[in-house]
Short mmCIF file of C-alpha atoms in Angstrom, two decimals:
data_model
loop_
_atom_site.label_atom_id
_atom_site.label_comp_id
_atom_site.label_asym_id
_atom_site.label_seq_id
_atom_site.Cartn_x
_atom_site.Cartn_y
_atom_site.Cartn_z
CA MET A 1 123.62 93.66 106.31
CA LYS A 2 127.04 94.09 105.48
CA VAL A 3 127.30 92.59 101.93
CA SER A 4 125.09 92.58 98.81
CA VAL A 5 125.77 90.25 96.73
CA ILE A 6 124.44 90.44 92.85
CA VAL A 7 124.10 87.63 90.61
CA PRO A 8 123.12 89.05 87.28
CA ASN A 9 122.24 86.25 85.00
CA TYR A 10 121.92 85.43 80.98
CA ASN A 11 121.84 82.14 79.77
CA HIS A 12 124.33 80.42 82.07
CA ALA A 13 122.10 77.68 83.20
CA PRO A 14 125.49 75.79 83.13
CA TYR A 15 127.23 77.30 85.30
CA LEU A 16 125.04 78.35 87.82
CA LYS A 17 124.36 75.66 90.63
CA GLU A 18 128.80 76.16 91.03
CA ARG A 19 128.19 79.80 91.33
CA LEU A 20 125.89 80.03 93.89
CA ASP A 21 126.85 77.22 96.08
CA SER A 22 130.17 78.35 96.07
CA ILE A 23 128.32 82.12 97.32
CA LEU A 24 126.76 80.04 99.86
CA ALA A 25 129.71 78.53 101.45
CA GLN A 26 131.74 81.88 101.79
CA THR A 27 133.23 81.81 105.05
CA GLU A 28 131.53 85.47 105.62
CA GLN A 29 127.77 84.96 106.30
CA ASP A 30 126.31 88.07 106.81
CA ILE A 31 125.24 88.40 102.99
CA GLU A 32 122.09 88.81 100.92
CA VAL A 33 121.98 86.99 97.51
CA ILE A 34 120.36 89.18 94.82
CA ILE A 35 119.96 87.16 91.88
CA LEU A 36 118.55 88.70 88.41
CA ASP A 37 118.10 87.18 85.76
CA ASP A 38 117.69 89.20 81.89
CA CYS A 39 114.92 86.95 80.46
CA SER A 40 116.80 83.62 79.74
CA THR A 41 116.04 81.22 76.63
CA ASP A 42 118.12 78.54 78.65
CA ASN A 43 116.80 76.56 81.73
CA SER A 44 118.00 79.44 84.43
CA MET A 45 114.63 79.05 85.79
CA GLU A 46 114.74 75.64 86.60
CA VAL A 47 117.94 76.14 88.25
CA LEU A 48 117.44 79.34 90.14
CA GLN A 49 114.14 78.41 91.57
CA PRO A 50 115.24 75.56 94.52
CA TYR A 51 117.38 78.37 95.41
CA GLU A 52 114.68 80.82 95.97
CA GLN A 53 113.90 78.67 99.49
CA HIS A 54 117.54 79.80 101.02
CA PRO A 55 117.50 82.04 103.69
CA LYS A 56 120.27 84.07 102.50
CA VAL A 57 118.29 84.31 99.25
CA ARG A 58 116.55 86.70 97.83
CA PRO A 59 113.50 86.17 94.93
CA VAL A 60 114.47 85.75 91.69
CA VAL A 61 113.58 88.82 89.72
CA ARG A 62 113.31 87.87 85.88
CA ASN A 63 113.18 90.65 83.44
CA ALA A 64 110.24 89.98 81.08
CA THR A 65 112.12 91.29 78.44
CA ASN A 66 116.01 91.25 77.87
CA THR A 67 117.83 94.53 78.26
CA GLY A 68 120.74 93.60 76.15
CA SER A 69 123.41 95.42 78.77
CA PRO A 70 125.19 93.60 81.53
CA PHE A 71 125.31 97.37 83.54
CA ARG A 72 121.50 97.58 83.22
CA GLN A 73 121.28 94.78 85.08
CA TRP A 74 124.28 95.90 87.61
CA LEU A 75 122.43 99.29 88.02
CA HIS A 76 118.67 96.91 88.87
CA GLY A 77 120.82 94.89 91.36
CA PHE A 78 122.51 98.49 93.24
CA GLU A 79 118.95 99.83 93.09
CA LEU A 80 117.49 96.39 95.41
CA ALA A 81 121.35 96.22 97.44
CA GLN A 82 120.73 96.51 100.92
CA GLY A 83 124.29 95.76 102.26
CA GLU A 84 126.93 98.15 103.11
CA TYR A 85 129.04 96.70 100.70
CA ILE A 86 128.45 95.03 96.97
CA TRP A 87 129.84 91.86 95.29
CA ILE A 88 128.94 91.47 91.34
CA ALA A 89 129.23 87.98 91.34
CA GLU A 90 128.86 87.37 87.58
CA SER A 91 126.93 84.19 86.98
CA ASP A 92 129.55 81.66 85.09
CA ASP A 93 132.55 82.52 87.88
CA VAL A 94 133.64 80.76 90.92
CA ALA A 95 134.61 82.24 94.24
CA GLU A 96 136.77 80.52 96.98
CA PRO A 97 134.98 80.19 100.72
CA THR A 98 137.47 83.46 101.77
CA PHE A 99 137.07 85.61 99.14
CA LEU A 100 134.28 88.20 101.14
CA GLU A 101 136.34 87.64 104.26
CA GLU A 102 139.51 88.63 102.92
CA SER A 103 137.65 91.42 100.72
CA LEU A 104 136.22 92.48 104.21
CA LYS A 105 139.46 92.75 106.02
CA ARG A 106 140.75 95.52 103.67
CA LEU A 107 137.29 97.47 103.89
CA GLU A 108 137.35 97.27 107.38
CA GLN A 109 140.40 97.64 108.05
CA HIS A 110 140.96 100.67 106.07
CA PRO A 111 138.02 103.28 105.88
CA GLN A 112 139.62 104.91 102.84
CA VAL A 113 139.12 102.07 100.87
CA GLN A 114 136.46 102.33 98.00
CA MET A 115 137.12 98.79 96.38
CA THR A 116 139.04 95.82 96.85
CA PHE A 117 139.92 93.35 94.32
CA THR A 118 142.10 89.85 94.03
CA TRP A 119 143.71 87.99 91.83
CA SER A 120 142.50 85.43 89.74
CA THR A 121 142.71 81.86 87.59
CA PHE A 122 141.28 81.62 84.38
CA ILE A 123 139.18 78.71 84.05
CA ASP A 124 137.65 77.10 80.96
CA ALA A 125 133.30 75.94 80.38
CA GLU A 126 134.22 72.67 82.64
CA GLY A 127 135.83 74.31 85.19
CA LYS A 128 139.40 73.11 84.75
CA THR A 129 142.37 75.49 85.01
CA MET A 130 143.42 77.19 81.95
CA ARG A 131 146.15 79.60 82.76
CA LYS A 132 146.51 82.32 85.48
CA SER A 133 145.53 86.04 84.86
CA PRO A 134 147.26 88.90 84.01
CA ASP A 135 147.51 90.00 87.20
CA ARG A 136 151.76 91.19 88.48
CA PRO A 137 152.88 89.99 91.29
CA SER A 138 155.80 92.44 91.02
CA LEU A 139 153.92 95.76 91.04
CA TYR A 140 152.23 94.28 94.28
CA LYS A 141 153.63 96.66 96.66
CA GLY A 142 153.79 97.15 101.01
CA ASP A 143 150.05 96.09 102.28
CA GLY A 144 148.32 96.72 98.71
CA VAL A 145 146.57 99.87 99.80
CA TYR A 146 147.13 102.14 96.81
CA ASN A 147 145.60 106.12 96.36
CA GLY A 148 142.97 105.20 94.46
CA HIS A 149 144.04 108.52 91.97
CA ASN A 150 147.74 106.98 91.27
CA PHE A 151 146.53 103.85 90.51
CA ALA A 152 144.00 104.51 87.92
CA LEU A 153 147.06 106.91 86.22
CA ARG A 154 149.64 104.45 86.66
CA ARG A 155 147.48 101.06 86.15
CA MET A 156 144.03 102.32 84.23
CA LEU A 157 145.39 103.91 81.24
CA PHE A 158 147.10 101.29 78.88
CA ARG A 159 143.75 98.34 79.85
CA ASN A 160 141.08 97.93 82.38
CA VAL A 161 143.12 96.07 85.24
CA ILE A 162 139.94 95.29 86.95
CA TYR A 163 139.04 92.66 84.07
CA ASN A 164 136.42 90.60 86.03
CA ALA A 165 133.75 91.94 88.51
CA SER A 166 133.45 88.95 90.04
CA MET A 167 137.02 89.85 91.66
CA VAL A 168 135.73 92.98 93.07
CA VAL A 169 134.12 94.20 96.50
CA PHE A 170 133.44 97.88 97.08
CA ARG A 171 131.40 99.93 99.54
CA LYS A 172 127.64 101.12 97.94
CA SER A 173 127.91 104.62 99.59
CA ALA A 174 130.58 104.84 96.56
CA LEU A 175 127.86 104.49 94.09
CA LYS A 176 126.60 108.39 94.36
CA ASN A 177 129.79 109.48 92.98
CA VAL A 178 129.61 107.51 89.58
CA SER A 179 128.97 108.75 86.43
CA PRO A 180 125.72 106.84 84.84
CA ASP A 181 127.80 106.60 81.13
CA PHE A 182 128.68 103.38 82.65
CA GLN A 183 125.03 101.49 81.75
CA THR A 184 125.39 103.16 78.35
CA PHE A 185 127.67 100.72 77.29
CA ARG A 186 128.11 96.86 76.08
CA SER A 187 131.31 95.48 77.38
CA GLY A 188 133.31 98.26 78.62
CA GLY A 189 131.25 99.92 80.57
CA ASP A 190 133.11 98.28 83.62
CA TRP A 191 136.20 100.27 83.03
CA VAL A 192 134.50 103.58 83.43
CA PHE A 193 132.99 101.92 86.56
CA TRP A 194 135.64 100.99 88.64
CA PHE A 195 137.94 104.42 87.43
CA ASP A 196 134.79 106.56 88.83
CA ILE A 197 134.75 104.09 92.08
CA MET A 198 138.64 104.05 92.75
CA THR A 199 139.51 107.60 92.46
CA GLN A 200 137.26 108.44 95.32
CA GLY A 201 139.61 107.19 97.93
CA ASP A 202 141.75 104.58 97.84
CA ILE A 203 142.07 100.66 96.38
CA ALA A 204 143.35 97.53 97.88
CA GLU A 205 144.73 94.73 96.31
CA ILE A 206 144.68 91.26 97.35
CA PRO A 207 147.31 88.62 96.47
CA LEU A 208 145.68 85.88 96.61
CA ARG A 209 143.76 84.01 93.78
CA LEU A 210 140.42 83.96 95.42
CA ASN A 211 138.73 84.24 91.95
CA HIS A 212 137.99 82.04 89.09
CA PHE A 213 137.41 84.14 85.76
CA ARG A 214 135.57 81.03 83.34
CA GLN A 215 136.07 81.58 79.63
CA HIS A 216 133.72 80.41 77.06
CA ALA A 217 132.17 81.78 73.67
CA GLY A 218 128.97 83.05 75.19
CA LYS A 219 130.58 85.75 77.05
CA VAL A 220 129.76 89.61 76.01
CA THR A 221 133.60 90.41 75.57
CA VAL A 222 134.03 87.60 73.28
CA ARG A 223 131.33 88.27 70.71
CA ALA A 224 131.69 92.76 71.17
CA ASP A 225 135.67 91.91 70.05
CA LYS A 226 134.62 90.68 66.35
CA ASP A 227 133.02 93.91 65.25
CA GLY A 228 134.75 97.03 66.18
CA GLN A 229 132.36 97.54 69.28
CA ASN A 230 135.42 97.10 71.54
CA MET A 231 137.66 99.60 69.96
CA LEU A 232 134.68 102.35 70.07
CA GLU A 233 134.08 101.74 73.84
CA ASN A 234 138.06 101.41 74.48
CA ALA A 235 137.99 105.20 73.20
CA ARG A 236 134.82 106.13 75.31
CA CYS A 237 135.91 104.99 78.11
CA LEU A 238 139.58 106.44 77.70
CA ARG A 239 138.00 109.88 76.79
CA HIS A 240 136.30 109.27 79.70
CA ILE A 241 139.34 108.37 81.89
CA CYS A 242 141.49 111.32 80.48
CA SER A 243 138.88 114.48 81.15
CA GLU A 244 139.27 113.25 84.89
CA LEU A 245 143.31 112.75 85.12
CA GLN A 246 145.80 115.59 84.41
CA LEU A 247 147.95 113.65 81.89
CA THR A 248 151.09 115.49 81.32
CA ALA A 249 151.93 115.83 77.34
CA LEU A 250 153.97 113.24 76.99
CA GLN A 251 151.26 110.44 78.98
CA ARG A 252 149.36 111.80 76.33
CA LYS A 253 151.42 111.49 73.73
CA SER A 254 152.00 107.60 74.73
CA VAL A 255 148.51 106.81 74.76
CA LYS A 256 147.51 108.19 72.06
CA GLY A 257 150.27 105.97 70.21
CA ARG A 258 149.63 102.93 71.88
CA MET A 259 145.80 102.97 70.67
CA THR A 260 146.42 104.16 67.25
CA LEU A 261 148.69 101.37 66.57
CA ARG A 262 146.03 98.90 68.12
CA PHE A 263 143.70 100.29 65.88
CA ARG A 264 146.03 100.14 62.35
CA LYS A 265 145.49 96.43 63.34
CA LYS A 266 141.90 96.34 63.44
CA SER A 267 139.65 95.50 59.93
CA PHE A 268 135.99 96.62 60.92
CA PRO A 269 133.18 98.80 58.92
CA GLY A 270 132.47 102.49 60.22
CA LYS A 271 136.83 102.68 60.41
CA GLN A 272 137.60 105.58 59.08
CA GLN A 273 134.64 107.01 60.62
CA LEU A 274 135.54 105.75 64.37
CA LYS A 275 139.38 107.48 63.82
CA GLU A 276 137.61 110.74 62.92
CA GLN A 277 135.24 110.50 66.17
CA PHE A 278 138.26 110.22 68.24
CA PRO A 279 141.25 111.23 66.77
CA GLU A 280 143.07 111.92 70.51
CA CYS A 281 143.19 107.44 70.66
CA TYR A 282 143.18 106.58 66.93
CA GLY A 283 144.73 109.93 65.20
CA GLY A 284 148.44 109.34 66.44
CA SER A 285 151.34 109.91 64.17
CA PHE A 286 154.41 107.77 63.40
CA SER A 287 155.79 109.86 66.12
CA ASP A 288 153.12 109.38 68.58
CA MET A 289 153.76 105.25 68.02
CA LEU A 290 157.43 105.38 67.55
CA PHE A 291 157.57 107.11 71.45
CA TYR A 292 154.75 104.86 72.73
CA GLU A 293 157.32 101.94 71.82
CA LEU A 294 159.91 103.55 73.35
CA ASP A 295 158.12 104.11 76.26
CA LYS A 296 156.87 100.97 76.68
CA ARG A 297 160.94 100.25 76.94
CA LEU A 298 161.94 102.73 79.14
CA GLY A 299 159.55 103.67 81.56
CA ILE A 300 159.61 107.91 80.41
CA THR A 301 155.75 108.45 81.16
CA GLY A 302 155.79 106.33 84.65
CA LEU A 303 152.92 104.77 83.08
CA LEU A 304 152.55 101.17 83.20
CA ARG A 305 151.31 98.31 80.96
#
C-alpha cells in the first residue's frame, strides 16, 4: 500500500461528497481511505455510509463522543494507516486529480524528502474561487527541494507556511520522531507537527495549485481566533520551534519584535498573564519592535515573512 488517505470529519456533511469523490478520482490509485467521524451532529453519516462499499474505503470509524481536537483524530488515523505515505485530506477541501501523483513523484525521486506540499487556491463554502493562496512563487528555487532545517529557519518562524493539511503528503516513517505535543493543541498543532516532519530531512515544494482550501465560518481556526487561543498556541509553537533551531541574537530579537507587535493589537481576557507566561514572545521592547520593522525592510536576519 502506497498511500493512506486520512479523512477526519466533524459536521462537514455539505462538503463530503465533493471531497471523497476528489480522493477516489486520483490518478494514483494505490490508496486506502480511512474516514474518521468525530461524533458529527449533522447528517455526515448518511453521506459517508455509501462510500463504505467502495473497495478503496475502509469502514467509517465513528467516535462515541467528540474529542474536541482535530489532532487527536490525526493520531487515530496514523495508528490505523498501513501505507508508506500519509495524506491528511481535510473533509471540507478538494484536490485536483493529479495531487497524489505529483506528490509521490517528488517523494520517490528524492529519498531524503520527508514531506511535499503543493500550492493552493482558496474556495468559499459553495466551491467558488475566492483568491489564490499566500504561497509565494518568487521563493521557489531550482527543483523545489530544500533542506528541511534551512526551510524551517527561513520560512517557518514568522508564520506557518504549511497552512492546510490537505496540501501535504509525508512519509509515515517520519512519525516516529514527531513530538506528541501537537495533539494537545486546539488549532495550532499543525505548525509544530510540520516543523518536526520537515527537519528530519528535506522538503519539496510543488509549484502547482493542486489543492483547494475551503473557507467557511465553521473552521476551527476561525473560532480559535476570536478568544485569544491563537495567541497562546502561537507562543507555544514558537517556544518549541525556537528550542530546536539555533537562532542568532538578532533573529531572536526580530521574532520577539514581530510577536509583540501582533500581541499589542489584540484584546482578550488573560492577556497580561499570557505576556508573563511567554516573555520571549510577547515581552518585547520598543527596540525589538523597531528592529523587526527594519529587518522586514532590509532583510538583516535572512528570515522571510
